[in-house]
Short mmCIF file of C-alpha atoms in Angstrom, two decimals:
data_model
loop_
_atom_site.label_atom_id
_atom_site.label_comp_id
_atom_site.label_asym_id
_atom_site.label_seq_id
_atom_site.Cartn_x
_atom_site.Cartn_y
_atom_site.Cartn_z
CA MET A 18 100.43 93.20 48.54
CA ALA A 19 103.19 95.59 47.61
CA SER A 20 102.45 99.30 47.55
CA SER A 21 103.30 101.40 44.50
CA GLU A 22 106.35 102.73 46.39
CA GLN A 23 107.66 99.17 46.88
CA ARG A 24 107.07 97.84 43.38
CA GLN A 25 109.99 96.22 41.63
CA PRO A 26 109.33 96.54 37.89
CA PRO A 27 109.91 93.40 35.82
CA MET A 28 112.86 93.03 33.50
CA VAL A 29 111.25 92.40 30.11
CA LEU A 30 113.11 90.56 27.34
CA ILE A 31 111.56 91.24 23.91
CA SER A 32 112.41 88.82 21.10
CA GLY A 33 111.99 90.61 17.78
CA GLY A 34 112.57 94.20 16.72
CA GLY A 35 109.66 94.55 14.30
CA LEU A 36 106.80 97.03 14.61
CA GLY A 37 105.20 95.23 17.57
CA GLY A 38 108.46 94.82 19.46
CA LEU A 39 109.44 98.46 18.94
CA MET A 40 106.00 99.68 19.98
CA LEU A 41 106.21 97.66 23.18
CA GLY A 42 109.67 99.06 23.82
CA ALA A 43 108.46 102.64 23.30
CA LEU A 44 105.60 102.09 25.76
CA LEU A 45 107.79 100.40 28.39
CA GLU A 46 110.18 103.35 28.07
CA LYS A 47 107.32 105.68 29.03
CA ALA A 48 106.25 103.33 31.84
CA LYS A 49 109.81 103.21 33.22
CA ILE A 50 109.90 99.42 32.96
CA PRO A 51 113.35 98.02 32.09
CA TYR A 52 113.62 95.99 28.88
CA TYR A 53 115.87 94.87 26.05
CA ILE A 54 114.91 94.10 22.46
CA PHE A 55 116.75 91.16 20.88
CA GLU A 56 116.80 91.30 17.07
CA ARG A 57 118.26 88.40 15.10
CA ALA A 58 119.30 90.59 12.13
CA ALA A 59 122.81 92.03 12.30
CA LYS A 60 121.55 95.36 10.92
CA VAL A 61 118.23 97.03 10.27
CA LYS A 62 116.95 96.74 6.69
CA PRO A 63 114.00 98.95 5.64
CA LEU A 64 111.99 96.22 3.90
CA GLY A 65 108.28 96.31 3.17
CA SER A 66 105.77 98.14 1.05
CA ALA A 67 102.69 100.24 1.64
CA MET A 68 100.62 99.90 4.79
CA VAL A 69 97.42 101.44 6.02
CA LEU A 70 96.48 102.29 9.60
CA GLY A 71 93.40 103.94 11.01
CA SER A 72 91.75 105.38 14.07
CA THR A 73 92.27 102.31 16.25
CA VAL A 74 95.98 103.13 16.76
CA PHE A 75 96.09 106.91 16.41
CA PRO A 76 94.99 107.74 20.00
CA VAL A 77 98.04 105.94 21.40
CA PHE A 78 100.20 107.63 18.74
CA GLU A 79 98.95 110.91 20.22
CA GLN A 80 99.82 109.71 23.71
CA LEU A 81 103.37 108.96 22.57
CA GLY A 82 103.62 112.32 20.81
CA ILE A 83 104.32 110.80 17.38
CA LEU A 84 101.05 111.37 15.49
CA GLU A 85 102.14 114.62 13.85
CA ASP A 86 105.40 113.02 12.69
CA PHE A 87 103.38 110.09 11.32
CA TYR A 88 101.14 112.47 9.38
CA LYS A 89 104.20 113.98 7.68
CA PHE A 90 104.94 110.81 5.67
CA SER A 91 101.42 109.39 5.30
CA LEU A 92 98.42 110.32 3.17
CA PRO A 93 94.68 109.89 3.80
CA THR A 94 93.08 106.94 2.00
CA LYS A 95 89.73 108.06 0.63
CA GLN A 96 89.02 105.19 -1.75
CA ILE A 97 90.30 101.95 -3.25
CA VAL A 98 89.64 101.36 -6.95
CA LEU A 99 89.43 97.71 -8.08
CA ARG A 100 90.04 96.91 -11.75
CA ASN A 101 90.22 93.82 -13.93
CA GLY A 102 93.21 92.77 -16.02
CA GLN A 103 92.19 95.21 -18.78
CA LEU A 104 92.05 98.03 -16.20
CA GLU A 105 88.27 98.27 -16.44
CA GLU A 106 86.78 99.43 -13.15
CA LEU A 107 85.08 96.67 -11.15
CA ALA A 108 84.17 98.70 -8.09
CA THR A 109 85.27 101.58 -5.90
CA MET A 110 85.44 101.18 -2.13
CA ARG A 111 84.83 104.68 -0.75
CA MET A 112 86.13 105.75 2.65
CA ASP A 113 85.93 109.53 2.37
CA ASP A 114 83.04 109.82 4.85
CA GLU A 115 84.58 107.67 7.59
CA GLU A 116 86.75 110.30 9.28
CA ALA A 117 83.72 112.02 10.82
CA ILE A 118 82.77 108.76 12.55
CA ALA A 119 86.22 107.46 13.49
CA GLY A 120 87.77 110.81 14.33
CA TYR A 121 90.79 110.15 12.11
CA PRO A 122 91.21 109.23 8.44
CA ASN A 123 92.77 105.95 7.35
CA ARG A 124 96.27 106.79 6.18
CA MET A 125 98.61 105.07 3.73
CA PHE A 126 102.38 105.08 4.18
CA ALA A 127 105.55 103.10 3.54
CA ARG A 128 106.34 100.55 6.24
CA PRO A 129 110.02 101.62 6.52
CA ASP A 130 108.89 105.14 7.50
CA LEU A 131 106.76 103.88 10.41
CA TYR A 132 109.56 101.52 11.42
CA ALA A 133 112.04 104.42 11.51
CA LEU A 134 109.60 106.52 13.57
CA LEU A 135 109.13 103.79 16.19
CA LEU A 136 112.86 103.06 16.20
CA ARG A 137 113.51 106.67 17.22
CA GLN A 138 111.35 106.16 20.34
CA VAL A 139 113.67 103.45 21.69
CA PRO A 140 117.16 104.27 23.00
CA LYS A 141 119.86 102.57 20.95
CA GLU A 142 121.28 100.78 23.97
CA ARG A 143 117.97 98.96 24.45
CA ILE A 144 118.22 97.18 21.07
CA LEU A 145 120.70 94.32 20.71
CA LEU A 146 121.34 93.24 17.11
CA GLY A 147 122.58 89.88 15.87
CA LYS A 148 120.81 88.06 18.71
CA LYS A 149 119.24 84.89 17.36
CA ILE A 150 117.57 83.04 20.23
CA LEU A 151 118.38 79.32 20.19
CA ARG A 152 117.05 78.17 23.52
CA VAL A 153 114.69 79.34 26.28
CA GLU A 154 114.76 78.09 29.87
CA GLU A 155 112.52 78.96 32.80
CA ASP A 156 112.30 78.37 36.51
CA ASP A 157 109.82 79.66 39.07
CA ASP A 158 111.57 83.02 39.39
CA LYS A 159 113.22 83.87 36.05
CA VAL A 160 113.29 83.21 32.31
CA PHE A 161 116.59 82.76 30.46
CA ILE A 162 117.43 83.08 26.77
CA HIS A 163 120.52 81.67 25.06
CA CYS A 164 121.62 83.23 21.76
CA SER A 165 123.64 81.99 18.78
CA ASP A 166 126.61 84.19 19.74
CA ASN A 167 126.92 82.26 23.04
CA SER A 168 125.44 85.12 25.06
CA SER A 169 122.72 84.56 27.66
CA TYR A 170 120.27 86.88 29.39
CA GLU A 171 117.78 86.60 32.21
CA GLY A 172 114.54 88.44 32.90
CA ASP A 173 111.18 88.24 34.59
CA VAL A 174 109.14 88.17 31.36
CA LEU A 175 109.94 87.04 27.81
CA VAL A 176 107.86 88.49 24.96
CA GLY A 177 107.80 86.67 21.63
CA ALA A 178 107.34 89.46 19.08
CA ASP A 179 109.41 87.48 16.59
CA GLY A 180 106.99 86.82 13.77
CA ALA A 181 104.95 84.02 12.28
CA TYR A 182 107.66 81.41 12.94
CA SER A 183 108.42 82.67 16.44
CA ALA A 184 111.24 80.93 18.28
CA VAL A 185 109.55 81.85 21.56
CA ARG A 186 106.30 80.23 20.44
CA GLN A 187 108.15 77.10 19.35
CA SER A 188 109.74 76.92 22.80
CA ILE A 189 106.37 77.37 24.51
CA PHE A 190 104.70 74.73 22.34
CA LYS A 191 107.55 72.26 22.87
CA ASP A 192 107.12 72.45 26.64
CA MET A 193 103.33 72.31 26.42
CA LYS A 194 103.45 69.25 24.16
CA LYS A 195 105.58 67.47 26.74
CA ALA A 196 103.07 68.41 29.39
CA GLY A 197 100.16 67.36 27.17
CA SER A 198 98.52 70.78 27.51
CA LEU A 199 98.84 72.20 23.96
CA PRO A 200 95.43 72.58 22.23
CA LYS A 201 95.02 70.39 19.14
CA ALA A 202 94.38 73.38 16.88
CA ASP A 203 97.82 74.82 17.71
CA PHE A 204 99.51 71.72 16.26
CA GLU A 205 98.32 72.70 12.77
CA ASP A 206 100.56 74.62 10.35
CA LEU A 207 99.95 78.15 9.19
CA VAL A 208 97.86 78.31 6.03
CA ALA A 209 99.47 80.12 3.09
CA GLY A 210 96.99 81.36 0.52
CA TYR A 211 99.26 83.65 -1.49
CA THR A 212 102.85 84.49 -2.39
CA ALA A 213 103.68 88.16 -2.83
CA ALA A 214 106.52 90.39 -3.88
CA VAL A 215 106.52 93.88 -2.39
CA GLY A 216 108.63 96.94 -3.04
CA ILE A 217 108.95 100.72 -2.90
CA THR A 218 110.43 102.62 -5.80
CA GLU A 219 112.97 105.38 -5.67
CA VAL A 220 111.59 108.92 -5.92
CA MET A 221 109.60 109.09 -9.16
CA ASP A 222 108.87 111.90 -11.63
CA PRO A 223 105.44 113.47 -10.92
CA GLU A 224 105.22 114.41 -14.58
CA LYS A 225 105.24 110.73 -15.48
CA TYR A 226 103.04 109.62 -12.60
CA THR A 227 100.70 112.58 -12.20
CA GLN A 228 98.92 110.95 -9.25
CA LEU A 229 101.97 111.93 -7.18
CA LYS A 230 101.04 115.60 -7.57
CA ASP A 231 97.85 115.11 -5.57
CA LYS A 232 98.78 115.31 -1.88
CA SER A 233 95.16 115.34 -0.68
CA HIS A 234 94.96 111.56 -0.57
CA CYS A 235 96.69 108.34 -1.60
CA HIS A 236 95.80 107.02 -5.05
CA PHE A 237 95.27 103.33 -4.32
CA GLU A 238 94.40 100.92 -7.14
CA VAL A 239 94.16 97.13 -7.22
CA VAL A 240 94.08 94.97 -10.36
CA VAL A 241 92.62 91.45 -10.14
CA ASP A 242 92.82 89.23 -13.23
CA SER A 243 91.31 85.78 -13.82
CA ALA A 244 94.51 83.76 -13.60
CA SER A 245 95.31 83.85 -9.87
CA HIS A 246 97.30 87.07 -10.28
CA SER A 247 96.65 90.45 -8.69
CA TRP A 248 98.73 93.55 -8.23
CA SER A 249 98.37 96.85 -6.39
CA VAL A 250 99.87 100.31 -6.79
CA TYR A 251 99.86 103.08 -4.18
CA CYS A 252 101.25 106.60 -4.54
CA LEU A 253 102.87 108.06 -1.44
CA GLY A 254 103.42 111.62 -0.26
CA THR A 255 107.17 111.07 -0.57
CA ASN A 256 106.84 110.83 -4.40
CA GLN A 257 107.53 107.13 -4.22
CA VAL A 258 105.29 104.37 -5.54
CA CYS A 259 104.58 101.22 -3.56
CA TRP A 260 103.64 98.05 -5.39
CA VAL A 261 102.55 94.55 -4.48
CA ALA A 262 102.42 91.56 -6.85
CA VAL A 263 100.42 88.53 -5.66
CA ILE A 264 99.89 84.97 -6.88
CA GLN A 265 97.06 83.05 -5.23
CA TYR A 266 97.32 79.31 -4.60
CA LYS A 267 94.49 77.08 -5.76
CA SER A 268 94.73 74.76 -2.75
CA VAL A 269 96.53 74.16 0.53
CA ASP A 270 98.50 71.32 -1.09
CA GLU A 271 99.76 73.65 -3.83
CA ALA A 272 100.78 76.21 -1.22
CA LYS A 273 102.77 73.61 0.73
CA GLN A 274 104.44 72.36 -2.46
CA GLN A 275 105.47 75.87 -3.52
CA MET A 276 106.82 76.68 -0.06
CA PHE A 277 108.82 73.44 -0.06
CA MET A 278 110.22 74.10 -3.57
CA ASN A 279 111.11 77.71 -2.88
CA SER A 280 112.02 78.56 0.71
CA GLU A 281 113.59 81.88 -0.33
CA TRP A 282 112.53 84.69 2.00
CA GLY A 283 113.56 88.32 2.36
CA PRO A 284 115.25 90.56 -0.21
CA GLU A 285 116.66 87.87 -2.53
CA MET A 286 113.95 87.59 -5.17
CA ASN A 287 113.08 84.76 -7.48
CA GLU A 288 113.30 86.45 -10.87
CA SER A 289 110.83 84.01 -12.42
CA PHE A 290 108.17 85.27 -10.01
CA LEU A 291 108.65 88.89 -11.06
CA LYS A 292 108.68 88.00 -14.75
CA GLU A 293 105.03 87.03 -14.47
CA PHE A 294 104.18 90.66 -13.68
CA ARG A 295 106.60 92.70 -15.76
CA ASP A 296 104.25 92.99 -18.75
CA LYS A 297 101.15 93.66 -16.64
CA PRO A 298 99.59 97.12 -17.03
CA ASN A 299 100.25 99.63 -14.28
CA PRO A 300 96.95 101.38 -13.40
CA HIS A 301 98.93 104.60 -12.90
CA GLY A 302 100.48 104.40 -16.36
CA GLY A 303 102.93 102.22 -18.26
CA LEU A 304 103.85 98.70 -17.16
CA MET A 305 104.61 97.09 -13.81
CA ALA A 306 108.14 96.53 -15.15
CA ASP A 307 108.71 100.28 -14.84
CA LEU A 308 108.05 100.14 -11.11
CA ILE A 309 109.99 96.90 -10.57
CA ASP A 310 113.05 98.34 -12.33
CA ALA A 311 112.79 101.58 -10.30
CA THR A 312 112.97 99.61 -7.04
CA PRO A 313 116.40 98.71 -5.59
CA LYS A 314 116.64 94.91 -5.71
CA GLU A 315 117.82 94.66 -2.12
CA LEU A 316 114.60 96.40 -1.02
CA ILE A 317 112.26 93.94 -2.74
CA SER A 318 110.86 91.29 -0.43
CA LYS A 319 109.22 87.99 -1.28
CA ILE A 320 106.78 86.82 1.35
CA TYR A 321 104.16 84.15 1.91
CA LEU A 322 100.82 85.60 2.94
CA GLU A 323 99.73 83.20 5.64
CA GLN A 324 97.09 83.20 8.31
CA LYS A 325 96.41 81.41 11.55
CA MET A 326 94.79 82.29 14.85
CA PHE A 327 96.61 80.54 17.69
CA GLN A 328 94.71 79.63 20.85
CA THR A 329 97.80 79.68 23.07
CA TRP A 330 99.32 83.09 23.76
CA PHE A 331 101.34 82.51 26.93
CA TYR A 332 102.95 79.88 29.12
CA LYS A 333 104.72 80.39 32.44
CA ARG A 334 106.86 83.55 31.98
CA SER A 335 106.67 83.72 28.17
CA VAL A 336 104.00 85.58 26.20
CA LEU A 337 103.35 86.15 22.48
CA LEU A 338 102.60 89.31 20.52
CA GLY A 339 101.62 90.11 16.91
CA ASP A 340 102.19 87.55 14.14
CA ALA A 341 103.55 85.10 16.71
CA CYS A 342 100.00 84.55 18.03
CA HIS A 343 97.71 85.80 15.23
CA LYS A 344 99.03 85.86 11.66
CA MET A 345 96.66 87.84 9.45
CA LEU A 346 96.49 88.71 5.78
CA PRO A 347 97.73 92.29 5.22
CA ALA A 348 94.81 93.36 2.99
CA ALA A 349 92.95 95.37 5.63
CA GLY A 350 95.99 96.56 7.56
CA GLN A 351 94.88 94.41 10.48
CA GLY A 352 98.16 92.58 11.06
CA ALA A 353 100.16 95.68 11.95
CA ALA A 354 97.28 97.33 13.83
CA ASN A 355 96.75 94.27 16.01
CA ALA A 356 100.45 93.92 16.78
CA LEU A 357 100.36 97.54 18.01
CA HIS A 358 97.18 96.83 19.99
CA ASP A 359 98.88 93.83 21.61
CA ALA A 360 101.80 96.03 22.63
CA VAL A 361 99.50 98.60 24.24
CA ILE A 362 97.50 96.10 26.30
CA LEU A 363 100.54 94.05 27.29
CA ALA A 364 102.35 97.20 28.43
CA ASN A 365 99.29 98.13 30.52
CA CYS A 366 99.24 94.70 32.16
CA LEU A 367 102.97 94.78 32.91
CA TYR A 368 102.64 98.26 34.38
CA ASP A 369 100.00 96.97 36.80
CA LEU A 370 102.03 93.96 37.97
CA LYS A 371 101.82 93.80 41.76
CA ASP A 372 105.11 91.87 41.98
CA ASN A 373 107.22 89.54 39.85
CA THR A 374 106.05 86.23 41.25
CA GLN A 375 104.84 83.58 38.82
CA ALA A 376 101.28 84.01 40.12
CA SER A 377 101.27 87.74 39.36
CA VAL A 378 102.88 87.25 35.94
CA THR A 379 100.30 84.60 35.04
CA ALA A 380 97.48 86.90 36.16
CA ALA A 381 98.87 89.71 33.98
CA PHE A 382 99.11 87.39 30.96
CA LYS A 383 95.54 86.18 31.49
CA SER A 384 94.31 89.76 31.61
CA TYR A 385 96.22 90.54 28.38
CA TYR A 386 94.74 87.50 26.66
CA ASN A 387 91.20 88.21 27.84
CA GLN A 388 91.39 91.82 26.68
CA ARG A 389 92.87 91.00 23.30
CA TYR A 390 91.82 87.57 21.99
CA HIS A 391 88.24 88.24 20.90
CA HIS A 392 89.16 91.59 19.30
CA ALA A 393 92.03 89.96 17.40
CA LYS A 394 89.74 87.11 16.32
CA ASP A 395 87.23 89.59 14.85
CA CYS A 396 90.01 91.38 12.98
CA TYR A 397 91.34 88.04 11.73
CA GLU A 398 87.96 87.40 10.09
CA VAL A 399 87.87 90.92 8.62
CA SER A 400 91.35 90.48 7.11
CA ASN A 401 90.32 87.13 5.60
CA VAL A 402 87.26 88.59 3.86
CA THR A 403 89.11 91.73 2.76
CA GLY A 404 91.85 89.54 1.28
CA LYS A 405 89.26 87.78 -0.85
CA ILE A 406 87.81 91.10 -2.02
CA ILE A 407 91.11 92.77 -2.88
CA ALA A 408 93.37 89.91 -3.98
CA GLY A 409 91.14 86.87 -4.55
CA SER A 410 91.04 85.45 -8.07
CA THR A 411 89.03 82.25 -7.63
CA TRP A 412 85.37 82.07 -8.65
CA SER A 413 84.30 82.00 -5.00
CA ASP A 414 86.43 85.07 -4.23
CA ARG A 415 84.91 86.90 -7.19
CA LEU A 416 81.47 85.97 -5.87
CA VAL A 417 82.32 87.38 -2.43
CA ARG A 418 83.65 90.55 -4.04
CA THR A 419 80.49 91.01 -6.11
CA ILE A 420 78.17 90.44 -3.16
CA VAL A 421 80.05 92.75 -0.79
CA LEU A 422 80.68 95.59 -3.21
CA LYS A 423 77.51 95.53 -5.29
CA TYR A 424 74.72 94.05 -3.21
CA LEU A 425 75.46 94.66 0.45
CA PRO A 426 73.90 97.99 1.46
CA ARG A 427 76.21 100.81 2.43
CA SER A 428 74.60 100.81 5.88
CA PHE A 429 75.81 97.25 6.51
CA GLN A 430 79.38 98.15 5.57
CA GLN A 431 79.10 101.25 7.76
CA LYS A 432 78.09 99.17 10.77
CA GLN A 433 81.09 96.89 10.29
CA PHE A 434 83.35 99.92 10.02
CA GLU A 435 81.89 101.41 13.21
CA LYS A 436 82.34 98.12 15.06
CA THR A 437 85.99 97.76 14.02
CA ASN A 438 86.80 101.39 14.82
CA SER A 439 85.11 101.37 18.22
CA TYR A 440 88.18 99.61 19.61
CA LYS A 441 90.81 102.24 20.41
CA PRO A 442 93.04 100.98 23.24
CA GLN A 443 95.28 103.49 24.97
CA ALA A 444 98.14 103.31 27.43
CA THR A 445 96.48 103.47 30.83
CA PHE A 446 99.63 104.87 32.46
CA LEU A 447 99.70 107.99 30.24
CA PRO A 448 97.30 110.95 30.04
CA ARG A 449 94.31 109.94 27.91
CA THR A 450 93.74 111.21 24.39
CA PRO A 451 90.26 112.78 24.21
CA LYS A 452 87.55 111.06 22.16
CA ARG A 453 87.36 112.18 18.54
CA GLY A 454 84.61 111.53 16.00
CA THR A 455 80.96 110.69 16.47
CA GLY A 456 81.40 106.92 16.67
CA TYR A 457 81.10 104.83 19.83
CA VAL A 458 84.34 103.97 21.65
CA LEU A 459 84.53 100.83 23.76
CA PRO A 460 85.36 101.47 27.42
CA GLN A 461 88.77 100.37 28.62
CA PRO A 462 89.68 99.08 32.11
CA PRO A 463 91.63 101.81 33.93
CA SER A 464 94.94 101.32 35.72
CA THR A 465 94.37 101.26 39.47
CA ARG A 466 98.07 101.91 40.00
CA TYR A 467 98.08 104.98 37.72
CA GLU A 468 94.99 106.45 39.38
CA GLU A 469 96.44 105.94 42.85
CA GLU A 470 99.72 107.57 41.85
CA GLN A 471 97.92 110.49 40.19
CA LYS A 472 96.02 111.18 43.40
CA LYS A 473 99.30 111.18 45.33
CA ARG A 474 100.90 113.54 42.82
CA GLU A 475 97.95 115.90 43.09
CA ALA A 476 98.30 115.78 46.88
CA GLY A 477 101.99 116.66 46.57
CA ALA A 478 103.31 113.27 47.71
CA THR A 479 106.47 111.75 46.28
CA VAL A 480 105.80 108.75 44.06
CA VAL A 481 108.55 106.19 43.48
CA VAL A 482 108.24 104.36 40.13
#
């Protein structure tokens, strides 16, 4: 067994420069583990709309020293108001009493702002743009990636943080199919329940949208009509307005047909989709057309809201993170939170690698999977139910919404909240953030390596990392 002074840190290749990939890079930077992030896009585009994060990620934000910066562009979320197509209130989901339990308030923000914050934590030379991975090869000692620009790279570990249609996952599954070891459930396609358009306006006039004047919390309203359409509006502390327009599919077959007919992803929008929402009432005043027209077209994204929980997360020297292994609906903010959780636990496991042999890498991946899978599975179920409550338009979704919001006792909802927020993973190689709030926090396995090195530092010994 190698001592901490003799450790050779792994070279980590990260496919995908999204939130999960950047978070992993920021953590590896702190752990002094070498890495490169390979992003297929030739340049960074600040796409996305509003997001919400809560207490499960804020302790590690404190460890990284970015929580105060995050607070500068985010607002607390105290409630979500649900309305029907005539803007009549259906229910109000209150969250103003949850900070005392969780230790932090849920906060709403624009995705590009969080992306920019995480991007600043990673040195520019660690991010390689225009690197579309075409092929992955492995042997007992190394993993190799081959990119579309004819460049190749080698490392000890390859992380697939490259989204729902991960090239790394496809490579893993291809090899496992040949070996006959891929679980049957992983053969199945992702399930798309919705199509959405998302955008963030330019800076708006607070005199027109008076909700912008209130900086105490985010004004968050969701409209659900009876024709498979829903739309949401969120006011941000930056005097911008985020909006989401959603069409729900009636069946899996309809979803597949629509995806086949219209494979357009990213900023190029299908105008016919937006036309269905232009005349819809904006719960903050006026029409949705006002917000659509105030949003730069190149910053509007069309996305399919899909979900799938994969059973396979790693194979040989390749491992998956975020949407690549658990694609969740964005309604409860669980997709982003769980990608960040993955990055934290994976960084911890890589930090504790005894050496770079295949046996040690496999052991690290198993530890990562065992620490993360059941938590991610619980969050997957929460995101599914929350999606029905906030965006569901079918009769069964309306039934779920009525039961949850009108008949389930507040105490039941509180217990679910406490369970979800008891999971607050931290980087085990950094000084711990103290417990905040009255709620229970699940214990986390410590880093034996970190504790040993701390003892040596306290004793005045030189520690080589």
